[in-house]
CSV table of C-alpha atoms in Angstrom, one decimal:
chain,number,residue,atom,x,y,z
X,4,UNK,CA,0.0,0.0,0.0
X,5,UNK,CA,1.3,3.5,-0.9
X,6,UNK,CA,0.6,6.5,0.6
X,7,UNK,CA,-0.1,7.8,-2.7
X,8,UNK,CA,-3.0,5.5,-3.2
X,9,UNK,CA,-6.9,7.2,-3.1
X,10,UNK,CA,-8.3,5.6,0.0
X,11,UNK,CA,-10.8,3.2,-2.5
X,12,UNK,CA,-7.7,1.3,-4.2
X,13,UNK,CA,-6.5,-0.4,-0.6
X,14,UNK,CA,-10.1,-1.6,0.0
X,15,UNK,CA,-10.6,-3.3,-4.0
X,16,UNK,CA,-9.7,-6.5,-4.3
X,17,UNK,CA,-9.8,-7.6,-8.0
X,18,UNK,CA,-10.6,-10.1,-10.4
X,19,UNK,CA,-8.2,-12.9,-11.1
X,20,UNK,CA,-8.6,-14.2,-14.4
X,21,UNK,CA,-7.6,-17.3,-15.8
X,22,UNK,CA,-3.6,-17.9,-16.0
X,23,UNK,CA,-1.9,-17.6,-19.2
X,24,UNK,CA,0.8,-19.9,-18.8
X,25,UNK,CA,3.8,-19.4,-21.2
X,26,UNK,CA,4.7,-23.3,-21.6
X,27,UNK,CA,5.9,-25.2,-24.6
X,28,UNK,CA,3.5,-28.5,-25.7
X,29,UNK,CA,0.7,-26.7,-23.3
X,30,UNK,CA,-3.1,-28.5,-24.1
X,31,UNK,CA,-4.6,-25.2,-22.4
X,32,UNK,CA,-8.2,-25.5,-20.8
X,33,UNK,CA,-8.7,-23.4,-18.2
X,34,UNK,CA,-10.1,-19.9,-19.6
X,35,UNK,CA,-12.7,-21.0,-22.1
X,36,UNK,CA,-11.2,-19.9,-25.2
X,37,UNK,CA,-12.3,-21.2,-28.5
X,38,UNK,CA,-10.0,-24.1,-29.9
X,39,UNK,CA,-10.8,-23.0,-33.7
X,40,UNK,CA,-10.2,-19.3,-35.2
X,41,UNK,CA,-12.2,-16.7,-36.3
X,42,UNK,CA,-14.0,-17.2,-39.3
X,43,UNK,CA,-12.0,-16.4,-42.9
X,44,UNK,CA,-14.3,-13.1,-43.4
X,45,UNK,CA,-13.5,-11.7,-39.8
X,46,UNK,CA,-9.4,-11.9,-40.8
X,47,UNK,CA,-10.0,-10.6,-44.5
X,48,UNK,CA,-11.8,-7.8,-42.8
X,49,UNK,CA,-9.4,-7.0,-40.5
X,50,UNK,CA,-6.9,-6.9,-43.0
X,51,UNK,CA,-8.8,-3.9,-44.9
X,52,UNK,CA,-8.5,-1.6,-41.9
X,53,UNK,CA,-4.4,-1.9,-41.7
X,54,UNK,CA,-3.8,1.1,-43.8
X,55,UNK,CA,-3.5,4.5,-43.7
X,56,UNK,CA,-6.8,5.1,-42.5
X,57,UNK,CA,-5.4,3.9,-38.9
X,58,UNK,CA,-3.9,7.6,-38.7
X,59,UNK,CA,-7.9,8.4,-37.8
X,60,UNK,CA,-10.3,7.6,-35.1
X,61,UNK,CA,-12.6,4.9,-34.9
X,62,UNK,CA,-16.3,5.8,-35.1
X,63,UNK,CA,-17.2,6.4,-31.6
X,64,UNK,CA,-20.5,4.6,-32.1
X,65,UNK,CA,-19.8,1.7,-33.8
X,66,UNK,CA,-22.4,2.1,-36.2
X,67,UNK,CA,-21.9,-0.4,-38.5
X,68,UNK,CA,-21.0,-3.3,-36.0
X,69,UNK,CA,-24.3,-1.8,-34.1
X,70,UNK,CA,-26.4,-2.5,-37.9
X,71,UNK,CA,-25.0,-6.2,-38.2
X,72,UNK,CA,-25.9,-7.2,-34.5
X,73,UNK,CA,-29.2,-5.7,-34.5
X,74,UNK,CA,-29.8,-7.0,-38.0
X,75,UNK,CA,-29.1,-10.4,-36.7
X,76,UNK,CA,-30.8,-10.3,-33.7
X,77,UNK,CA,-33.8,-9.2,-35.5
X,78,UNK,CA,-33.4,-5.2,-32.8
X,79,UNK,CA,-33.3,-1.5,-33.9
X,80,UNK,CA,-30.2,-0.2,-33.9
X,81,UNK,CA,-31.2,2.2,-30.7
X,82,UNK,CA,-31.1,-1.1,-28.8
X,83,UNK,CA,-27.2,-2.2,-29.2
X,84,UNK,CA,-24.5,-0.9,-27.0
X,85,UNK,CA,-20.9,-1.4,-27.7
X,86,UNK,CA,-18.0,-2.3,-24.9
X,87,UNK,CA,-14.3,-3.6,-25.3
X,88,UNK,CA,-15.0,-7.0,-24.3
X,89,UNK,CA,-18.6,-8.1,-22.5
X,90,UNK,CA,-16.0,-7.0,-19.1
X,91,UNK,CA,-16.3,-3.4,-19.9
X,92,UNK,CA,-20.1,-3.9,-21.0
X,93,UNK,CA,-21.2,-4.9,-17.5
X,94,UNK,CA,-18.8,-2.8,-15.7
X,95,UNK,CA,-20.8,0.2,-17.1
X,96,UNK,CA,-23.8,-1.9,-16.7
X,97,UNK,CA,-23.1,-1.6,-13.0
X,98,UNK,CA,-22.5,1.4,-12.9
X,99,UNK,CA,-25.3,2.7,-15.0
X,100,UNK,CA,-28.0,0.3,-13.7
X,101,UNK,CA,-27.3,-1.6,-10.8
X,102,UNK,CA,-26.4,0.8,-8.5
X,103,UNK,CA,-29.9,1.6,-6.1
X,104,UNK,CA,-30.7,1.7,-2.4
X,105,UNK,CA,-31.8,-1.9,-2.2
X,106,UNK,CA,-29.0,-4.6,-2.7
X,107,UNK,CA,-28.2,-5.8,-6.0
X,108,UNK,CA,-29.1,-9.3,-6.2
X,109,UNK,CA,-26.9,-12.6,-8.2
X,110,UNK,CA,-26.1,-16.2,-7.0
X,111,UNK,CA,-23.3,-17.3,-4.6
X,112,UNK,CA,-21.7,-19.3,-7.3
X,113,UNK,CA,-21.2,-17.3,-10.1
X,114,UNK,CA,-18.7,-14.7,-12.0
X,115,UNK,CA,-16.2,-13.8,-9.8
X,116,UNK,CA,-16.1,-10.3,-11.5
X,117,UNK,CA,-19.8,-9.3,-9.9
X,118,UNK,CA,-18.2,-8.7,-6.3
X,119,UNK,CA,-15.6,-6.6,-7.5
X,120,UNK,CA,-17.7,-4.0,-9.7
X,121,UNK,CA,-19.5,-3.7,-6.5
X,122,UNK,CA,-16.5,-3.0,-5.0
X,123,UNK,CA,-15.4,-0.5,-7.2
X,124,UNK,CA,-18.6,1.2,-7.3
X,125,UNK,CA,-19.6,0.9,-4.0
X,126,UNK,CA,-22.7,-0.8,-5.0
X,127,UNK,CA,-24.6,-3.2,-2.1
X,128,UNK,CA,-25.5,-6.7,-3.1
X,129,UNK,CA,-26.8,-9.7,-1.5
X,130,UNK,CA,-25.7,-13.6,-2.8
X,131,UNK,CA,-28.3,-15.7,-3.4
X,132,UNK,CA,-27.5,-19.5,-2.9
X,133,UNK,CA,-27.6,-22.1,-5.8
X,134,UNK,CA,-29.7,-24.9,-4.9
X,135,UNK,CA,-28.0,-28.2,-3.8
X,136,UNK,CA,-27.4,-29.2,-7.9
X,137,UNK,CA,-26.1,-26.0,-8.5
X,138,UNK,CA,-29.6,-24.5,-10.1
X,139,UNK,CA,-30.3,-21.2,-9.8
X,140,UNK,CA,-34.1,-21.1,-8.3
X,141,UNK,CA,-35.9,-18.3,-9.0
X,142,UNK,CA,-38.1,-18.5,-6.0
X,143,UNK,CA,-34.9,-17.8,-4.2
X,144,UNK,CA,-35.2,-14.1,-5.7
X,145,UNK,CA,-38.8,-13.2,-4.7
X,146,UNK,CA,-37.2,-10.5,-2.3
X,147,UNK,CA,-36.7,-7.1,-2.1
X,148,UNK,CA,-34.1,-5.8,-4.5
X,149,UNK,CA,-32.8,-3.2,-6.5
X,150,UNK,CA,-31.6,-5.2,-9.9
X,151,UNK,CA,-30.8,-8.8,-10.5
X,152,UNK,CA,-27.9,-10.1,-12.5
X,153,UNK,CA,-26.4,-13.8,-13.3
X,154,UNK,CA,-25.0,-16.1,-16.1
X,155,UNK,CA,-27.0,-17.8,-17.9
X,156,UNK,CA,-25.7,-20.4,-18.3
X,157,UNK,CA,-24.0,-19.6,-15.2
X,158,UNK,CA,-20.1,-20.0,-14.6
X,159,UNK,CA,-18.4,-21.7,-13.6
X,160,UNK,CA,-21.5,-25.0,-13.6
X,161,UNK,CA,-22.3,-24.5,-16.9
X,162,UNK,CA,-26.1,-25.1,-16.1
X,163,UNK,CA,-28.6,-23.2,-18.3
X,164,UNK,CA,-31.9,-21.4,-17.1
X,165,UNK,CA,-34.6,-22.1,-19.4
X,166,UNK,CA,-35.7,-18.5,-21.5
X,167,UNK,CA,-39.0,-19.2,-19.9
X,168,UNK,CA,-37.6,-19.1,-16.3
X,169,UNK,CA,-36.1,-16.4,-17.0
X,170,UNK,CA,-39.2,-14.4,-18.3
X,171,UNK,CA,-41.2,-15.4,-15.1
X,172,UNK,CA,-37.9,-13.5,-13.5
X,173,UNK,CA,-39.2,-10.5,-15.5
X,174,UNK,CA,-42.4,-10.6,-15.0
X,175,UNK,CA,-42.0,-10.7,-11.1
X,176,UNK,CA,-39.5,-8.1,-10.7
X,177,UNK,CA,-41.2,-5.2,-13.2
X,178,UNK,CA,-39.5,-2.3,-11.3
X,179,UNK,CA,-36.2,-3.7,-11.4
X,180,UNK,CA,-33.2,-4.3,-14.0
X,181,UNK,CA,-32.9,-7.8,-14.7
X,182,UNK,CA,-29.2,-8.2,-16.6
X,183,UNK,CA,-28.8,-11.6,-18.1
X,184,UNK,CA,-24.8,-12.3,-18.8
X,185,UNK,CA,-24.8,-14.7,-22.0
X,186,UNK,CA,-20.9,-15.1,-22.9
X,187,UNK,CA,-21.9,-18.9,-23.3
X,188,UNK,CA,-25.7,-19.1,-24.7
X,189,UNK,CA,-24.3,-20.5,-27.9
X,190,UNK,CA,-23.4,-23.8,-27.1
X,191,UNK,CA,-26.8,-24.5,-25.7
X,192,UNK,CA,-29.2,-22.2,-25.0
X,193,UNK,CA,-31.9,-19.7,-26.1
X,194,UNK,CA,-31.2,-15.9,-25.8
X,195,UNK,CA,-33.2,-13.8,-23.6
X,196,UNK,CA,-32.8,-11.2,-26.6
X,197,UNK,CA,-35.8,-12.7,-27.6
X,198,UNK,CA,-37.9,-11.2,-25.2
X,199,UNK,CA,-36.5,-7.7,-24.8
X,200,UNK,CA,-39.2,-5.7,-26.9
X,201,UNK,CA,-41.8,-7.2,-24.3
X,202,UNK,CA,-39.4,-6.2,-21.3
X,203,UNK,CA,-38.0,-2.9,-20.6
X,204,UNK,CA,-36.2,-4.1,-17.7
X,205,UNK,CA,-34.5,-6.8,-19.6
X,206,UNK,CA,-30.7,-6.1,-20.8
X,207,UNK,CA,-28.6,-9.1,-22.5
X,208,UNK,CA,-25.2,-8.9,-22.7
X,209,UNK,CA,-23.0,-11.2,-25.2
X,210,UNK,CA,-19.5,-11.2,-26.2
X,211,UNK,CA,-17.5,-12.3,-29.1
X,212,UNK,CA,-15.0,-14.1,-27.1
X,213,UNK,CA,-16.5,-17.6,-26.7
X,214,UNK,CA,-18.2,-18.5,-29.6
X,215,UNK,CA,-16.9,-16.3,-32.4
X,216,UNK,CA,-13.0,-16.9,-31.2
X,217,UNK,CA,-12.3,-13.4,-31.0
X,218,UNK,CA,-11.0,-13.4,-27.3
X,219,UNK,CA,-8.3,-11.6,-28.5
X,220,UNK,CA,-10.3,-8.6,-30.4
X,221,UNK,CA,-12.2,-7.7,-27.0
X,222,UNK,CA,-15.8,-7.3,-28.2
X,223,UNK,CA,-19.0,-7.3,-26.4
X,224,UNK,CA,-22.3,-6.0,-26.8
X,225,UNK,CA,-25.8,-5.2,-25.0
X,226,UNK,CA,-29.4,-5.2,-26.0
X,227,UNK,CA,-32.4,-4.2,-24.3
X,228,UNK,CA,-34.7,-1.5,-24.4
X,229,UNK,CA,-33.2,2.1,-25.6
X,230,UNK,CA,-33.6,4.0,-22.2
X,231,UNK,CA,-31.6,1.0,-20.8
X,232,UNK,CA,-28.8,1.7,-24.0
X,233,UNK,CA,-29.0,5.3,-23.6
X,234,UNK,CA,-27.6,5.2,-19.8
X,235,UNK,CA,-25.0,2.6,-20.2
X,236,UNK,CA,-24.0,5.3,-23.8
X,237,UNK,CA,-24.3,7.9,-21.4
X,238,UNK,CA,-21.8,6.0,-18.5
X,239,UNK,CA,-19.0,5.5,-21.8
X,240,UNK,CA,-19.2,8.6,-23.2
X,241,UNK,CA,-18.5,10.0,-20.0
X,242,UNK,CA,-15.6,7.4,-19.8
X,243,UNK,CA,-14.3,6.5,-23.3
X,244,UNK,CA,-15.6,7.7,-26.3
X,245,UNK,CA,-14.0,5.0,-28.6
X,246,UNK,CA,-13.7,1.7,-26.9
X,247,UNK,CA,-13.4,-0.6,-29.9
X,248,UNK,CA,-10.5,0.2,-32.5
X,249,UNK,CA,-11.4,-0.3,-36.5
X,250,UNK,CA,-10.1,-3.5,-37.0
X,251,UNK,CA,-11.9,-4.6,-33.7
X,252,UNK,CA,-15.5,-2.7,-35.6
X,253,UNK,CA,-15.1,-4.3,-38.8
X,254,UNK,CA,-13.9,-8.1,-37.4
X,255,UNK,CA,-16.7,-8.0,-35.4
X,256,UNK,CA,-18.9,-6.8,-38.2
X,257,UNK,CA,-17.9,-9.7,-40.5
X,258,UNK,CA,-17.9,-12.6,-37.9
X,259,UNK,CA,-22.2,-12.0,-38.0
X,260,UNK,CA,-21.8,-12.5,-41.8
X,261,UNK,CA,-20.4,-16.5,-41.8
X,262,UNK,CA,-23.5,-17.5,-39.8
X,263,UNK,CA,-22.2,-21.2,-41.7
X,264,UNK,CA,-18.4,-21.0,-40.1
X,265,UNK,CA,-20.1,-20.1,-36.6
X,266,UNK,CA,-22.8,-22.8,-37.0
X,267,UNK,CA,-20.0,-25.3,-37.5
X,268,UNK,CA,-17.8,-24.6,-34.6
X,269,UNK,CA,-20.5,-24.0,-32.0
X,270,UNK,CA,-21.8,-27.6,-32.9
X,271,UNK,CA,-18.1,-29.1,-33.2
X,272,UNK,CA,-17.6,-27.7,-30.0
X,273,UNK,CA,-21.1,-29.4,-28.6
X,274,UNK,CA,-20.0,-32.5,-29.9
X,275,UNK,CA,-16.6,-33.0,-28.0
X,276,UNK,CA,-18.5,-31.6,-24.8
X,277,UNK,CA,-20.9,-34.2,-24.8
X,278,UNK,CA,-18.2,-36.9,-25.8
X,279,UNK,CA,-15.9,-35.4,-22.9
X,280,UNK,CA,-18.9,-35.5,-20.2
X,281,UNK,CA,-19.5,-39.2,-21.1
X,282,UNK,CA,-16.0,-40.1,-21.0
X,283,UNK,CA,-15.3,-38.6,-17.5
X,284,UNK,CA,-18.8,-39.8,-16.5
X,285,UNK,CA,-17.6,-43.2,-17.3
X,286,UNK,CA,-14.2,-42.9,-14.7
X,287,UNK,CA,-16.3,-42.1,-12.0
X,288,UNK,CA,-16.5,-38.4,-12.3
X,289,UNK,CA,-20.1,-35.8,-11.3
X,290,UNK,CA,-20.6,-34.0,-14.3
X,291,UNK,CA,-23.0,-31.4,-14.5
X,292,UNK,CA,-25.1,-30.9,-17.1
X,293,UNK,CA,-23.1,-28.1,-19.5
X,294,UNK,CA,-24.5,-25.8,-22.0
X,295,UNK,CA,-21.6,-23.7,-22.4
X,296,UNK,CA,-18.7,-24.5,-23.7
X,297,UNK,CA,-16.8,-26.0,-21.0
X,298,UNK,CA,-18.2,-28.8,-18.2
X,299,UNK,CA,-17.5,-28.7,-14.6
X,300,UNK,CA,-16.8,-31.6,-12.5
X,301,UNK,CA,-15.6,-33.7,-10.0
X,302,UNK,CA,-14.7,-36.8,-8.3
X,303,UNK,CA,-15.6,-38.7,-5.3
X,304,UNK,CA,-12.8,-40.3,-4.4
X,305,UNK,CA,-9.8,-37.5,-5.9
X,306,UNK,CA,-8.8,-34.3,-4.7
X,307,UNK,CA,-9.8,-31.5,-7.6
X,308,UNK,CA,-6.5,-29.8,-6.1
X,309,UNK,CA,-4.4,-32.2,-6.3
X,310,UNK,CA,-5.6,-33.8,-9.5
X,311,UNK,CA,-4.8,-30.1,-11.3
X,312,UNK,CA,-1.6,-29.8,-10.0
X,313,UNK,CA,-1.0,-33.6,-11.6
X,314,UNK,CA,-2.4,-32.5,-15.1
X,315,UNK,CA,0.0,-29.5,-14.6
X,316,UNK,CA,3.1,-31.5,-14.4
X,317,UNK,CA,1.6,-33.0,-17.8
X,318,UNK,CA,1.3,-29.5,-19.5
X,319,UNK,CA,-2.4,-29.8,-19.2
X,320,UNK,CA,-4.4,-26.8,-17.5
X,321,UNK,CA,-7.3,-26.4,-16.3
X,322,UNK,CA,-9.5,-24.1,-13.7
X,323,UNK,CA,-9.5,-25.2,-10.1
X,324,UNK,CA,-11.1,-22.8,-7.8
X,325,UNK,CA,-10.5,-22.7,-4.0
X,326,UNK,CA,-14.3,-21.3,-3.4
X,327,UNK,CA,-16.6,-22.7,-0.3
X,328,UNK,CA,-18.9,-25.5,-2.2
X,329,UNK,CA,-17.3,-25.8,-5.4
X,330,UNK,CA,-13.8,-26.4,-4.4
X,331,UNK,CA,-13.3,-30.2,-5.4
X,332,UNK,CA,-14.7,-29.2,-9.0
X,333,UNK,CA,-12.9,-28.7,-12.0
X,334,UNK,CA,-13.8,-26.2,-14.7
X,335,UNK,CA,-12.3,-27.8,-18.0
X,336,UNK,CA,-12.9,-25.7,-21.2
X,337,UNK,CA,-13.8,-27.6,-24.3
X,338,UNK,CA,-10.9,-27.8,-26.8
X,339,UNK,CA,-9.8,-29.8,-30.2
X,340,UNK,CA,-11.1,-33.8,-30.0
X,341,UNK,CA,-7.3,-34.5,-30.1
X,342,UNK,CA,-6.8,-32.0,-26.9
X,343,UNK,CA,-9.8,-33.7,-25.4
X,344,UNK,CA,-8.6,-37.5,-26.0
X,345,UNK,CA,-5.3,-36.2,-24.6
X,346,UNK,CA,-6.6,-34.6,-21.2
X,347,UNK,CA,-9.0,-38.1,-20.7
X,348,UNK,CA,-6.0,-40.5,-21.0
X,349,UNK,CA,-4.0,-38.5,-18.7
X,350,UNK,CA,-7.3,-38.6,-16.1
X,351,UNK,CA,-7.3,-42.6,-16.6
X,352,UNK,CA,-3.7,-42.5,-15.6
X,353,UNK,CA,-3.9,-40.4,-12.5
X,354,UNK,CA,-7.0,-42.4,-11.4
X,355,UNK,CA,-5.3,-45.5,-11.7
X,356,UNK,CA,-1.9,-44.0,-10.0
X,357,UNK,CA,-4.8,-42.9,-7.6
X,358,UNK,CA,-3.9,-39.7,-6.7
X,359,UNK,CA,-6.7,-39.5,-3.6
X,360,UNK,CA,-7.8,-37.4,-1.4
């Protein structure tokens, strides 16, 4: 601590995101990227904007990335709001609409960045415990409140609220902001975009990282109603006026024209999910159901600790976290089949080895 420091920075304590190990041979499955790349179209598109051009700013409001995403998600314009990366989305999100006198409301198992935007913005909020599978309930949230946010399908479980769960949300909390975090809805579920014209207390927030493989472009986007845009436009503006650069606007912009490219990876990644959930299933591990693009488990009769520190040592990674209730589950992000085939015989020889608790 320096004496320097405003008085807020000693009482933050921040996100830790996934490590990014810098090891040769490393089958890496701890931070959910996307095994494949970016479509073709989003690279070719990139390319056009490494010119002279770069001498000029960016368009501030991202207009044309704003026209693809609401032309695809079948939303005016006046309903998409730009951030670098889904992070700086919700951050403004928090700040914007989830700060009020009655505690912000999301579950106890959930993205580990929620606690700290409170933090930061000195916003009060109240955890709402998953059920004993790891559900979110939505009984549990029939108290007073001033918004409601969670992942859906949550992280790190994977498990998906049904769109109509979440509409009955909606409908029982009019007067509040319900924010739906969908980083993973491709690889299993049904948008909540879908029912933002009927709510105006609705606001979905996606990202490009997960299923469009452009975690390294740092794209995300809200829709919901245009009050709802105008104050989170309102929040940026007053913070950055060009978050996304122009080869981020136009990559972004051509990853929603090769709906074909993302068709096939989404389901390529489904496929090796479900053929990684069976095969862990079969060595004795709890796998619960995953509609995102990574499964969480874990195993009777082995320590999730120790079992990560033994994939470690053979330059396999994945996401232990030290967390009340989840802390003998693994969160293993879906990669190639061969990556996949690779982390399973390594789990068959540990388990035999039996590396225990």
């Amino acid at each position: 601590m320096s004496q320097f420091w405003s008085p807020l920075v000693g009482t933050l304590t921040p996100y830790v995101p996934g490590e990014q190990p810098k090891l040769s041979n490393l089958i890496k499955l701890n931070t959910n990227e996307n095994p494949y790349g970016p479509s073709p179209k989003v690279l070719q598109a990139m390319q056009g904007e490494l010119g002279d051009t770069l001498r000029l700013y960016p368009d501030p409001n991202g207009d044309h990335l704003k026209a693809a995403i609401a032309a695809y998600h079948g939303v005016d314009k006046s309903q998409v709001f730009l951030g670098n990366g889904s992070d700086e989305v919700l951050a403004h999100a928090f700040a914007a609409l989830l700060k009020h006198d009655a505690p912000l409301l999301f579950p106890d198992i959930s993205y580990s960045f929620y606690p700290v935007y409170c933090g930061l913005y000195g916003i009060d909020y109240r955890l709402v415990p998953l059920t004993a599978d790891f559900a979110i309930n939505i009984d549990d949230y029939d108290q007073p409140c001033g918004a409601i946010i969670f992942p859906n399908p949550n992280a790190p479980t994977a498990k998906l609220l049904p769109v109509k769960a979440v509409e009955t949300l909606l409908q029982r909390h009019p007067q509040q902001v319900v924010l739906v975090d969908e980083a993973y809805i491709d690889f299993g579920g049904v948008s909540a975009i879908s029912l933002v014209n009927r709510y105006p207390n609705l606001l979905v927030v996606q990202t490009l990282s997960k299923s469009r493989s452009l975690a390294g472009l740092r794209v995300g986007f809200a829709i919901g109603h245009a009050d709802l845009i105008e104050a989170l436009e309102r929040v940026k503006n007053s913070f950055n006026s060009y978050p996304l650069d122009k080869a981020a606007l136009a990559g972004a912009a051509a990853s929603f024209a090769d709906e074909a490219y993302f068709q096939k990876t989404c389901q390529a990644i489904i496929a090796t999910r479900e053929h990684l959930s069976q095969a862990m299933g079969q060595m004795g591990f709890e796998v619960l159901p995953s509609a995102a693009n990574f499964i969480f488990a874990r195993h009777p009769d082995y320590d999730a600790a120790q079992l990560a520190a033994a994939l470690r040592e053979r330059s396999i990674i994945v996401r232990h976290f030290k967390q009340p209730r989840i802390d003998q589950f693994l969160r293993i992000s879906i990669g190639t089949d061969k990556e996949c085939a690779a982390l399973i015989e390594a789990l068959h020889e540990l388990l035999s080895l039996s590396v225990a608790r």
